[in-house]
Amino acid sequence: MARVSSAQRRVELVQAALRVIDRDGVHGATTRAIVAEAHVPLATFHYVFRSRDELIRELIAYVVEQEGRAAEGTLQSATDIRSLLRTGLQAYFDLVVSEPNREQAMFELFHYALRTDELDDLPRLQYERYHRTAADLLAAAARQLEITWSVPLDELARLLVTFTDGLTLAWLADRHDAAAARTMDHAADFIARFANPPTEQINQGAHS
Amino acid sequence: MARVSSAQRRVELVQAALRVIDRDGVHGATTRAIVAEAHVPLATFHYVFRSRDELIRELIAYVVEQEGRAAEGTLQSATDIRSLLRTGLQAYFDLVVSEPNREQAMFELFHYALRTDELDDLPRLQYERYHRTAADLLAAAARQLEITWSVPLDELARLLVTFTDGLTLAWLADRHDAAAARTMDHAADFIARFANPPTEQINQGAHS
DNA sequence: ACACTTCTTGGTCAAGCGTCTAAGACGACC
DNA sequence: GGTCGTCTTAGACGCTTGACCAAGAAGTGT
């Protein structure tokens, strides 16, 4: 086997573990399944990781960060905030539909971390990141369409994440595409209502 | 050990398993942990259940049904639909706060069933029941306040479940009570907007 | 050529897992 | 009181799991 730095091996194992979890769930991600997926001997695992949970911790950080980054470039252009939101939700939903196991894995990792003493600080960080990402997107949307939000950004971001979580769970359960579309319609309507259109008076007042 | 019908033993084991899952998660609910909790010998398990997954199947059915029943008596009285919805959400949320592990266990069971071939019909049934319960509550609320809903009941029920799921997940992650309260405020506002107030004209038209 | 750090890896360990067997005890019925 | 279906239970089975050890190979600096 090629000689590789242990930092590099860690990355390889994390990515292999992610593929295993996609396929077989967190439960199926045993040390042996992971090293088989990565094509390395079993003993390599505990050379680079102290324990299985140490890998899971690194994996969650990796995948949450990756999901946050993926959301950044998502924002498209639109003439009104409602359709901008609706399109964004659709883009997220299309991702879920195309890779259902990925989002399922995120939930499983979340619940696994909640139950594991050494990892129970991660769920908070995971949702902090989700909320921050949502807030960034909503702020960028406001900037693009020159509107302002009538409620605090944090509050709106949390609502958006509430919608995506609930939407995803129900769809994973019944795969009801049409119902999911209706939910997204309502979610877009709902959040769009918090947009204050740019009034000339306010702008004039600011400039004069 | 007292001689008991196998039907009765099944119930005992299901309830013991539920306590174990509350405490240690689905992962911790091994056959040995369950029989220890129920104070019966290990061999009893496979006398009354063909397999562990057969117990899990019965447990999910039991607990989903129980949750549905619990929701029935929840509806309180109020003068307007908005506060009725807000109070109902609060009642649900108080339950989650008082027994966080219970709701966490529901999610874990959901994801476990999704990953298990013999159980993969259960998530659909689980959410059917949730949606039906939500629809029943919304219908009862409409009856009580003599309003009608401006969108199909199924659609509204799904939205309500979307909110409760998303609300619960975020709270389990960060235990942010105030943020959860804001989310419930918005959810109540949102759904209340779909209420058509009873117009005298309609009533008169129906009676004359 | 030498020492020294870093990486590789076959083999092994104890613990825990779901499941099954087979022998016996109980209690209702004839 | 004997028979027969139902329930009880100790013990064992084969297998998987996370973790560890110790020996050696590969590369690096002197």
Short mmCIF file of C-alpha atoms (C1' of nucleotides) in Angstrom, two decimals:
data_model
loop_
_atom_site.label_atom_id
_atom_site.label_comp_id
_atom_site.label_asym_id
_atom_site.label_seq_id
_atom_site.Cartn_x
_atom_site.Cartn_y
_atom_site.Cartn_z
CA MET A 1 0.00 0.00 0.00
CA ALA A 2 1.22 3.42 -0.92
CA ARG A 3 2.72 5.44 1.85
CA VAL A 4 0.46 8.38 2.68
CA SER A 5 0.37 10.94 5.46
CA SER A 6 -2.05 10.15 8.23
CA ALA A 7 -3.85 13.44 7.59
CA GLN A 8 -4.52 12.27 4.04
CA ARG A 9 -5.65 8.84 5.29
CA ARG A 10 -8.12 10.53 7.59
CA VAL A 11 -9.71 12.30 4.64
CA GLU A 12 -9.86 9.09 2.63
CA LEU A 13 -11.51 7.23 5.48
CA VAL A 14 -14.01 10.02 6.15
CA GLN A 15 -15.05 10.03 2.52
CA ALA A 16 -15.28 6.25 2.40
CA ALA A 17 -17.36 6.31 5.59
CA LEU A 18 -19.67 8.83 3.99
CA ARG A 19 -20.27 6.52 1.04
CA VAL A 20 -20.96 3.61 3.39
CA ILE A 21 -23.41 5.70 5.43
CA ASP A 22 -25.19 6.80 2.26
CA ARG A 23 -25.58 3.17 1.27
CA ASP A 24 -26.14 1.39 4.58
CA GLY A 25 -26.89 4.03 7.19
CA VAL A 26 -24.90 5.05 10.24
CA HIS A 27 -25.57 1.63 11.73
CA GLY A 28 -23.82 -0.05 8.81
CA ALA A 29 -20.76 2.15 9.02
CA THR A 30 -18.60 -0.25 11.02
CA THR A 31 -14.85 0.10 11.07
CA ARG A 32 -14.59 -2.96 8.84
CA ALA A 33 -17.12 -1.67 6.32
CA ILE A 34 -15.33 1.65 6.15
CA VAL A 35 -11.84 0.24 5.61
CA ALA A 36 -13.21 -2.15 2.97
CA GLU A 37 -14.76 0.81 1.13
CA ALA A 38 -11.48 2.70 1.38
CA HIS A 39 -9.44 -0.37 0.34
CA VAL A 40 -7.13 -0.19 3.34
CA PRO A 41 -6.36 -2.80 6.02
CA LEU A 42 -8.34 -2.73 9.23
CA ALA A 43 -5.40 -1.76 11.40
CA THR A 44 -5.02 1.45 9.43
CA PHE A 45 -8.25 2.69 10.96
CA HIS A 46 -6.95 2.85 14.51
CA TYR A 47 -3.62 4.13 13.39
CA VAL A 48 -5.18 7.37 12.17
CA PHE A 49 -8.28 7.56 14.40
CA ARG A 50 -8.37 7.05 18.14
CA SER A 51 -11.88 5.61 17.88
CA ARG A 52 -14.83 5.21 15.57
CA ASP A 53 -16.55 8.19 17.18
CA GLU A 54 -13.54 10.35 16.42
CA LEU A 55 -14.11 9.60 12.74
CA ILE A 56 -17.82 10.29 13.04
CA ARG A 57 -17.07 13.65 14.63
CA GLU A 58 -14.78 14.59 11.77
CA LEU A 59 -17.29 13.28 9.25
CA ILE A 60 -20.13 15.39 10.62
CA ALA A 61 -17.97 18.51 10.57
CA TYR A 62 -16.94 17.71 7.01
CA VAL A 63 -20.40 17.06 5.67
CA VAL A 64 -22.10 19.98 7.42
CA GLU A 65 -19.45 22.31 6.08
CA GLN A 66 -19.83 20.82 2.62
CA GLU A 67 -23.60 21.28 2.70
CA GLY A 68 -23.19 24.88 3.80
CA ARG A 69 -20.82 25.58 0.92
CA ALA A 70 -23.11 23.90 -1.58
CA ALA A 71 -25.94 26.22 -0.57
CA GLU A 72 -23.87 29.35 -1.20
CA GLY A 73 -23.87 29.28 -4.98
CA THR A 74 -27.53 28.34 -5.12
CA LEU A 75 -29.07 31.79 -5.35
CA GLN A 76 -30.54 32.42 -8.78
CA SER A 77 -32.03 35.59 -10.13
CA ALA A 78 -35.69 36.50 -10.17
CA THR A 79 -37.88 39.59 -10.42
CA ASP A 80 -39.75 39.06 -7.17
CA ILE A 81 -38.89 37.64 -3.81
CA ARG A 82 -41.65 35.05 -3.82
CA SER A 83 -40.42 33.29 -6.92
CA LEU A 84 -36.83 33.61 -5.77
CA LEU A 85 -37.71 31.74 -2.59
CA ARG A 86 -39.79 29.20 -4.46
CA THR A 87 -36.96 28.48 -6.88
CA GLY A 88 -34.49 28.12 -4.05
CA LEU A 89 -36.71 25.66 -2.23
CA GLN A 90 -37.16 23.70 -5.45
CA ALA A 91 -33.40 23.53 -5.96
CA TYR A 92 -32.98 22.12 -2.46
CA PHE A 93 -35.83 19.69 -2.96
CA ASP A 94 -34.46 18.49 -6.30
CA LEU A 95 -31.24 17.68 -4.50
CA VAL A 96 -33.11 15.65 -1.90
CA VAL A 97 -34.99 13.76 -4.59
CA SER A 98 -31.88 13.01 -6.59
CA GLU A 99 -29.96 11.82 -3.52
CA PRO A 100 -32.48 10.86 -0.83
CA ASN A 101 -29.92 8.85 1.10
CA ARG A 102 -27.70 11.82 1.58
CA GLU A 103 -30.25 13.86 3.46
CA GLN A 104 -31.40 10.77 5.31
CA ALA A 105 -27.80 10.27 6.42
CA MET A 106 -27.67 13.83 7.73
CA PHE A 107 -30.65 13.15 9.97
CA GLU A 108 -29.20 9.85 11.15
CA LEU A 109 -25.90 11.48 11.99
CA PHE A 110 -27.76 14.18 13.87
CA HIS A 111 -29.62 11.65 16.00
CA TYR A 112 -26.55 9.51 16.50
CA ALA A 113 -24.64 12.52 17.79
CA LEU A 114 -27.51 13.41 20.12
CA ARG A 115 -27.28 9.96 21.71
CA THR A 116 -23.51 9.80 21.97
CA ASP A 117 -21.86 11.51 24.94
CA GLU A 118 -18.63 12.36 23.15
CA LEU A 119 -20.54 13.94 20.25
CA ASP A 120 -23.43 15.69 21.92
CA ASP A 121 -22.04 19.14 21.22
CA LEU A 122 -22.34 18.59 17.49
CA PRO A 123 -26.11 18.93 16.94
CA ARG A 124 -26.02 22.48 18.23
CA LEU A 125 -23.16 23.34 15.88
CA GLN A 126 -24.90 21.59 13.00
CA TYR A 127 -28.03 23.71 13.38
CA GLU A 128 -26.05 26.85 14.01
CA ARG A 129 -24.47 26.30 10.61
CA TYR A 130 -27.84 25.57 8.98
CA HIS A 131 -29.34 28.73 10.44
CA ARG A 132 -26.36 30.82 9.45
CA THR A 133 -26.49 29.48 5.91
CA ALA A 134 -30.21 30.23 5.69
CA ALA A 135 -29.63 33.71 7.04
CA ASP A 136 -26.88 34.35 4.49
CA LEU A 137 -29.16 33.25 1.67
CA LEU A 138 -32.03 35.42 2.85
CA ALA A 139 -29.72 38.40 3.23
CA ALA A 140 -28.31 37.88 -0.25
CA ALA A 141 -31.84 37.61 -1.64
CA ALA A 142 -32.81 40.87 0.06
CA ARG A 143 -29.76 42.59 -1.34
CA GLN A 144 -30.42 41.31 -4.83
CA LEU A 145 -34.04 42.50 -4.92
CA GLU A 146 -33.42 45.59 -2.81
CA ILE A 147 -35.96 44.69 -0.19
CA THR A 148 -35.71 44.52 3.57
CA TRP A 149 -37.09 41.97 6.00
CA SER A 150 -39.77 43.02 8.45
CA VAL A 151 -38.65 40.54 11.12
CA PRO A 152 -35.16 39.75 12.41
CA LEU A 153 -33.07 37.73 9.99
CA ASP A 154 -32.34 35.01 12.56
CA GLU A 155 -36.01 34.44 13.07
CA LEU A 156 -36.69 34.13 9.37
CA ALA A 157 -33.68 31.85 8.86
CA ARG A 158 -34.96 29.52 11.54
CA LEU A 159 -38.35 29.43 9.89
CA LEU A 160 -36.78 28.52 6.56
CA VAL A 161 -34.86 25.64 8.12
CA THR A 162 -38.03 24.52 9.90
CA PHE A 163 -39.70 24.30 6.52
CA THR A 164 -36.92 22.40 4.79
CA ASP A 165 -36.59 19.91 7.64
CA GLY A 166 -40.31 19.22 7.85
CA LEU A 167 -40.62 19.08 4.09
CA THR A 168 -37.80 16.58 3.80
CA LEU A 169 -39.00 14.28 6.56
CA ALA A 170 -42.52 14.01 5.16
CA TRP A 171 -41.22 13.39 1.68
CA LEU A 172 -38.81 10.70 2.87
CA ALA A 173 -41.81 9.02 4.49
CA ASP A 174 -44.30 9.06 1.62
CA ARG A 175 -42.40 10.33 -1.45
CA HIS A 176 -45.39 12.49 -2.27
CA ASP A 177 -43.90 14.91 -4.80
CA ALA A 178 -47.06 16.91 -5.41
CA ALA A 179 -47.72 17.44 -1.71
CA ALA A 180 -44.13 18.57 -1.25
CA ALA A 181 -44.61 21.08 -4.07
CA ARG A 182 -47.67 22.49 -2.33
CA THR A 183 -45.75 22.80 0.91
CA MET A 184 -43.02 24.70 -0.91
CA ASP A 185 -45.61 26.99 -2.50
CA HIS A 186 -46.94 27.88 0.92
CA ALA A 187 -43.49 28.25 2.42
CA ALA A 188 -42.46 30.69 -0.32
CA ASP A 189 -45.70 32.67 0.08
CA PHE A 190 -45.24 32.76 3.80
CA ILE A 191 -41.70 34.01 3.89
CA ALA A 192 -42.21 36.42 1.00
CA ARG A 193 -44.82 38.20 3.11
CA PHE A 194 -42.05 39.39 5.41
CA ALA A 195 -40.43 41.35 2.61
CA ASN A 196 -40.75 45.13 2.70
CA PRO A 197 -40.65 46.49 -0.86
CA PRO A 198 -38.15 49.31 -1.31
CA THR A 199 -40.08 52.58 -1.05
CA GLU A 200 -38.76 55.68 -2.81
CA GLN A 201 -39.60 57.76 0.23
CA ILE A 202 -37.27 55.81 2.45
CA ASN A 203 -34.45 56.06 -0.04
CA GLN A 204 -35.03 59.77 -0.54
CA GLY A 205 -35.18 60.31 3.17
CA ALA A 206 -31.88 58.55 3.59
CA HIS A 207 -30.19 60.58 0.90
CA SER A 208 -31.49 64.03 1.76
CA MET B 1 -41.89 -16.72 36.78
CA ALA B 2 -45.63 -16.25 36.59
CA ARG B 3 -47.38 -17.98 33.74
CA VAL B 4 -48.71 -15.39 31.31
CA SER B 5 -50.22 -15.58 27.81
CA SER B 6 -47.79 -14.85 25.03
CA ALA B 7 -50.01 -11.97 23.89
CA GLN B 8 -49.56 -10.38 27.31
CA ARG B 9 -45.81 -11.00 27.20
CA ARG B 10 -45.63 -9.22 23.87
CA VAL B 11 -47.19 -6.13 25.39
CA GLU B 12 -44.83 -6.26 28.37
CA LEU B 13 -41.80 -6.56 26.10
CA VAL B 14 -42.96 -3.76 23.81
CA GLN B 15 -43.40 -1.42 26.75
CA ALA B 16 -40.07 -2.43 28.24
CA ALA B 17 -38.43 -1.87 24.85
CA LEU B 18 -39.97 1.59 24.70
CA ARG B 19 -38.46 2.49 28.06
CA VAL B 20 -35.06 1.22 26.89
CA ILE B 21 -35.29 3.23 23.67
CA ASP B 22 -36.24 6.36 25.59
CA ARG B 23 -33.21 5.89 27.77
CA ASP B 24 -30.57 4.51 25.38
CA GLY B 25 -31.90 5.00 21.86
CA VAL B 26 -32.89 2.44 19.25
CA HIS B 27 -29.27 1.33 19.08
CA GLY B 28 -29.31 0.38 22.75
CA ALA B 29 -32.51 -1.64 22.49
CA THR B 30 -30.86 -5.04 22.20
CA THR B 31 -32.79 -8.19 22.99
CA ARG B 32 -30.79 -8.54 26.20
CA ALA B 33 -31.43 -4.97 27.31
CA ILE B 34 -35.14 -5.36 26.63
CA VAL B 35 -35.59 -8.61 28.57
CA ALA B 36 -33.56 -7.18 31.46
CA GLU B 37 -35.87 -4.15 31.57
CA ALA B 38 -38.90 -6.46 31.49
CA HIS B 39 -37.39 -8.82 34.09
CA VAL B 40 -37.81 -11.92 31.95
CA PRO B 41 -35.23 -14.48 30.79
CA LEU B 42 -33.64 -14.00 27.39
CA ALA B 43 -35.26 -17.07 25.85
CA THR B 44 -38.68 -15.57 26.47
CA PHE B 45 -37.97 -12.99 23.81
CA HIS B 46 -37.84 -15.44 20.94
CA TYR B 47 -40.69 -17.46 22.33
CA VAL B 48 -43.08 -14.54 21.75
CA PHE B 49 -41.33 -12.71 18.90
CA ARG B 50 -39.95 -14.26 15.76
CA SER B 51 -37.23 -11.59 15.62
CA ARG B 52 -36.15 -8.28 17.07
CA ASP B 53 -37.56 -6.47 14.06
CA GLU B 54 -40.95 -8.05 14.69
CA LEU B 55 -40.94 -6.36 18.09
CA ILE B 56 -39.82 -3.06 16.58
CA ARG B 57 -42.67 -3.24 14.09
CA GLU B 58 -45.20 -3.79 16.86
CA LEU B 59 -43.58 -1.07 18.95
CA ILE B 60 -43.82 1.52 16.19
CA ALA B 61 -47.47 0.71 15.59
CA TYR B 62 -48.14 0.94 19.32
CA VAL B 63 -46.38 4.22 19.86
CA VAL B 64 -47.72 5.96 16.75
CA GLU B 65 -51.23 4.97 17.71
CA GLN B 66 -50.64 6.17 21.27
CA GLU B 67 -49.38 9.53 20.05
CA GLY B 68 -52.40 9.91 17.79
CA ARG B 69 -54.75 9.21 20.67
CA ALA B 70 -52.93 11.62 22.95
CA ALA B 71 -53.47 14.40 20.43
CA GLU B 72 -57.23 13.87 20.31
CA GLY B 73 -58.12 15.33 23.68
CA THR B 74 -55.75 18.24 23.23
CA LEU B 75 -58.11 20.77 21.69
CA GLN B 76 -58.92 23.58 24.10
CA SER B 77 -61.36 26.42 23.68
CA ALA B 78 -60.58 29.88 22.43
CA THR B 79 -62.29 32.85 20.89
CA ASP B 80 -60.21 33.04 17.74
CA ILE B 81 -58.48 30.52 15.53
CA ARG B 82 -55.06 32.10 15.86
CA SER B 83 -54.87 31.66 19.61
CA LEU B 84 -56.43 28.22 19.38
CA LEU B 85 -53.62 27.13 17.04
CA ARG B 86 -50.99 28.83 19.17
CA THR B 87 -52.22 27.10 22.32
CA GLY B 88 -52.28 23.73 20.57
CA LEU B 89 -48.71 24.17 19.35
CA GLN B 90 -47.64 25.17 22.83
CA ALA B 91 -49.26 22.07 24.31
CA TYR B 92 -47.34 19.90 21.86
CA PHE B 93 -44.13 21.76 22.53
CA ASP B 94 -44.52 21.48 26.30
CA LEU B 95 -44.78 17.74 25.84
CA VAL B 96 -41.56 17.68 23.84
CA VAL B 97 -39.78 19.76 26.48
CA SER B 98 -40.98 17.58 29.34
CA GLU B 99 -40.02 14.35 27.58
CA PRO B 100 -37.42 15.16 24.92
CA ASN B 101 -36.29 11.57 24.65
CA ARG B 102 -39.73 10.42 23.64
CA GLU B 103 -39.90 12.56 20.52
CA GLN B 104 -36.27 11.84 19.78
CA ALA B 105 -37.12 8.15 19.91
CA MET B 106 -39.92 8.65 17.40
CA PHE B 107 -37.47 10.14 14.93
CA GLU B 108 -34.95 7.37 15.53
CA LEU B 109 -37.59 4.72 14.99
CA PHE B 110 -38.62 6.47 11.80
CA HIS B 111 -35.10 6.43 10.42
CA TYR B 112 -34.46 2.89 11.60
CA ALA B 113 -37.57 1.72 9.77
CA LEU B 114 -36.50 3.58 6.62
CA ARG B 115 -33.23 1.64 6.61
CA THR B 116 -34.70 -1.78 7.40
CA ASP B 117 -36.15 -3.80 4.54
CA GLU B 118 -38.76 -5.61 6.63
CA LEU B 119 -40.00 -2.32 8.10
CA ASP B 120 -39.83 0.08 5.18
CA ASP B 121 -43.60 0.27 4.85
CA LEU B 122 -43.91 1.83 8.31
CA PRO B 123 -42.67 5.39 7.69
CA ARG B 124 -45.47 5.94 5.19
CA LEU B 125 -48.05 4.68 7.68
CA GLN B 126 -46.49 6.73 10.46
CA TYR B 127 -46.85 9.96 8.51
CA GLU B 128 -50.29 9.04 7.24
CA ARG B 129 -51.35 8.83 10.86
CA TYR B 130 -49.67 12.13 11.73
CA HIS B 131 -51.36 13.87 8.83
CA ARG B 132 -54.72 12.35 9.66
CA THR B 133 -54.40 13.43 13.29
CA ALA B 134 -53.47 16.95 12.23
CA ALA B 135 -56.41 17.04 9.81
CA ASP B 136 -58.79 15.88 12.53
CA LEU B 137 -57.58 18.58 14.89
CA LEU B 138 -57.89 21.30 12.26
CA ALA B 139 -61.38 20.11 11.35
CA ALA B 140 -62.44 20.09 14.99
CA ALA B 141 -61.01 23.59 15.44
CA ALA B 142 -62.96 24.82 12.43
CA ARG B 143 -66.16 23.27 13.77
CA GLN B 144 -65.64 24.82 17.20
CA LEU B 145 -65.10 28.33 15.90
CA GLU B 146 -67.52 27.97 12.97
CA ILE B 147 -64.97 28.84 10.37
CA THR B 148 -63.97 27.11 7.16
CA TRP B 149 -60.56 26.52 5.65
CA SER B 150 -59.69 28.23 2.40
CA VAL B 151 -57.34 25.45 1.28
CA PRO B 152 -57.84 21.67 1.30
CA LEU B 153 -57.63 20.18 4.78
CA ASP B 154 -54.95 17.66 3.74
CA GLU B 155 -52.72 20.45 2.57
CA LEU B 156 -53.08 22.37 5.80
CA ALA B 157 -52.56 19.24 7.89
CA ARG B 158 -49.31 18.55 6.10
CA LEU B 159 -48.17 22.10 6.73
CA LEU B 160 -48.91 21.73 10.42
CA VAL B 161 -46.87 18.54 10.66
CA THR B 162 -44.08 20.23 8.71
CA PHE B 163 -43.99 22.91 11.36
CA THR B 164 -44.02 20.56 14.34
CA ASP B 165 -41.28 18.37 12.86
CA GLY B 166 -39.03 21.28 11.99
CA LEU B 167 -39.73 22.96 15.30
CA THR B 168 -38.86 19.83 17.25
CA LEU B 169 -35.65 19.05 15.40
CA ALA B 170 -34.24 22.54 15.84
CA TRP B 171 -35.16 22.58 19.52
CA LEU B 172 -33.59 19.17 20.10
CA ALA B 173 -30.42 20.60 18.56
CA ASP B 174 -30.09 23.87 20.44
CA ARG B 175 -32.80 23.83 23.17
CA HIS B 176 -33.56 27.42 22.30
CA ASP B 177 -36.95 27.90 23.97
CA ALA B 178 -37.46 31.50 22.92
CA ALA B 179 -36.69 30.80 19.28
CA ALA B 180 -39.11 27.89 19.36
CA ALA B 181 -41.78 30.21 20.75
CA ARG B 182 -41.22 32.64 17.87
CA THR B 183 -41.50 29.81 15.38
CA MET B 184 -44.81 28.78 16.94
CA ASP B 185 -46.04 32.38 16.82
CA HIS B 186 -45.36 32.49 13.10
CA ALA B 187 -46.83 29.04 12.50
CA ALA B 188 -50.06 30.02 14.24
CA ASP B 189 -50.25 33.28 12.30
CA PHE B 190 -49.59 31.49 9.08
CA ILE B 191 -52.19 28.78 9.41
CA ALA B 192 -54.78 31.12 10.91
CA ARG B 193 -54.64 33.12 7.70
CA PHE B 194 -56.30 30.23 5.89
CA ALA B 195 -59.43 30.56 8.03
CA ASN B 196 -62.53 32.01 6.39
CA PRO B 197 -64.65 33.76 9.03
CA PRO B 198 -68.29 32.62 9.08
CA THR B 199 -70.33 35.11 7.05
CA GLU B 200 -73.98 35.70 7.98
CA GLN B 201 -74.88 35.70 4.33
CA ILE B 202 -73.72 32.15 3.86
CA ASN B 203 -75.61 30.93 6.90
CA GLN B 204 -78.75 32.80 5.84
CA GLY B 205 -78.46 31.43 2.35
CA ALA B 206 -78.22 27.91 3.70
CA HIS B 207 -81.25 28.27 5.95
CA SER B 208 -83.64 30.14 3.67
"C1'" DA C 1 25.64 3.72 6.51
"C1'" DC C 2 23.32 5.02 10.32
"C1'" DA C 3 19.56 6.32 13.42
"C1'" DC C 4 14.96 7.93 13.81
"C1'" DT C 5 10.36 9.08 12.79
"C1'" DT C 6 6.34 7.74 10.34
"C1'" DC C 7 3.43 4.60 8.28
"C1'" DT C 8 1.74 -0.35 7.25
"C1'" DT C 9 -0.49 -4.54 8.54
"C1'" DG C 10 -1.60 -9.64 9.99
"C1'" DG C 11 -3.25 -11.50 13.82
"C1'" DT C 12 -5.75 -11.48 18.05
"C1'" DC C 13 -8.69 -10.17 22.02
"C1'" DA C 14 -12.81 -9.81 24.92
"C1'" DA C 15 -17.35 -8.37 24.64
"C1'" DG C 16 -21.65 -8.26 22.78
"C1'" DC C 17 -25.00 -9.58 19.37
"C1'" DG C 18 -29.53 -12.23 17.46
"C1'" DT C 19 -31.11 -16.61 17.40
"C1'" DC C 20 -32.08 -21.47 18.46
"C1'" DT C 21 -32.50 -25.98 20.94
"C1'" DA C 22 -34.23 -28.97 24.12
"C1'" DA C 23 -35.78 -30.17 28.47
"C1'" DG C 24 -38.88 -29.28 31.83
"C1'" DA C 25 -42.94 -27.11 34.47
"C1'" DC C 26 -47.64 -25.62 34.60
"C1'" DG C 27 -52.64 -25.96 34.13
"C1'" DA C 28 -56.98 -27.18 31.79
"C1'" DC C 29 -59.73 -31.00 30.17
"C1'" DC C 30 -61.35 -35.89 29.73
"C1'" DG D 1 -54.67 -39.05 37.05
"C1'" DG D 2 -53.15 -39.10 32.66
"C1'" DT D 3 -52.81 -36.32 28.39
"C1'" DC D 4 -51.79 -32.47 25.72
"C1'" DG D 5 -51.18 -27.75 24.34
"C1'" DT D 6 -48.89 -23.67 26.35
"C1'" DC D 7 -45.39 -21.37 28.56
"C1'" DT D 8 -40.57 -21.16 30.83
"C1'" DT D 9 -35.74 -21.09 30.70
"C1'" DA D 10 -30.52 -22.46 31.02
"C1'" DG D 11 -27.33 -22.80 27.93
"C1'" DA D 12 -25.03 -22.65 23.75
"C1'" DC D 13 -24.29 -21.48 18.66
"C1'" DG D 14 -21.82 -18.74 15.23
"C1'" DC D 15 -20.90 -14.26 14.07
"C1'" DT D 16 -19.68 -9.30 14.32
"C1'" DT D 17 -17.96 -5.63 16.74
"C1'" DG D 18 -14.24 -1.85 18.35
"C1'" DA D 19 -9.84 -1.93 19.76
"C1'" DC D 20 -4.95 -3.24 20.29
"C1'" DC D 21 -0.25 -5.20 19.68
"C1'" DA D 22 4.08 -5.95 17.84
"C1'" DA D 23 6.93 -6.53 13.99
"C1'" DG D 24 8.51 -4.68 10.02
"C1'" DA D 25 8.85 -1.56 5.81
"C1'" DA D 26 9.58 3.07 3.91
"C1'" DG D 27 11.30 7.36 3.83
"C1'" DT D 28 14.37 11.36 5.91
"C1'" DG D 29 18.25 13.66 7.81
"C1'" DT D 30 23.08 13.23 9.07
#
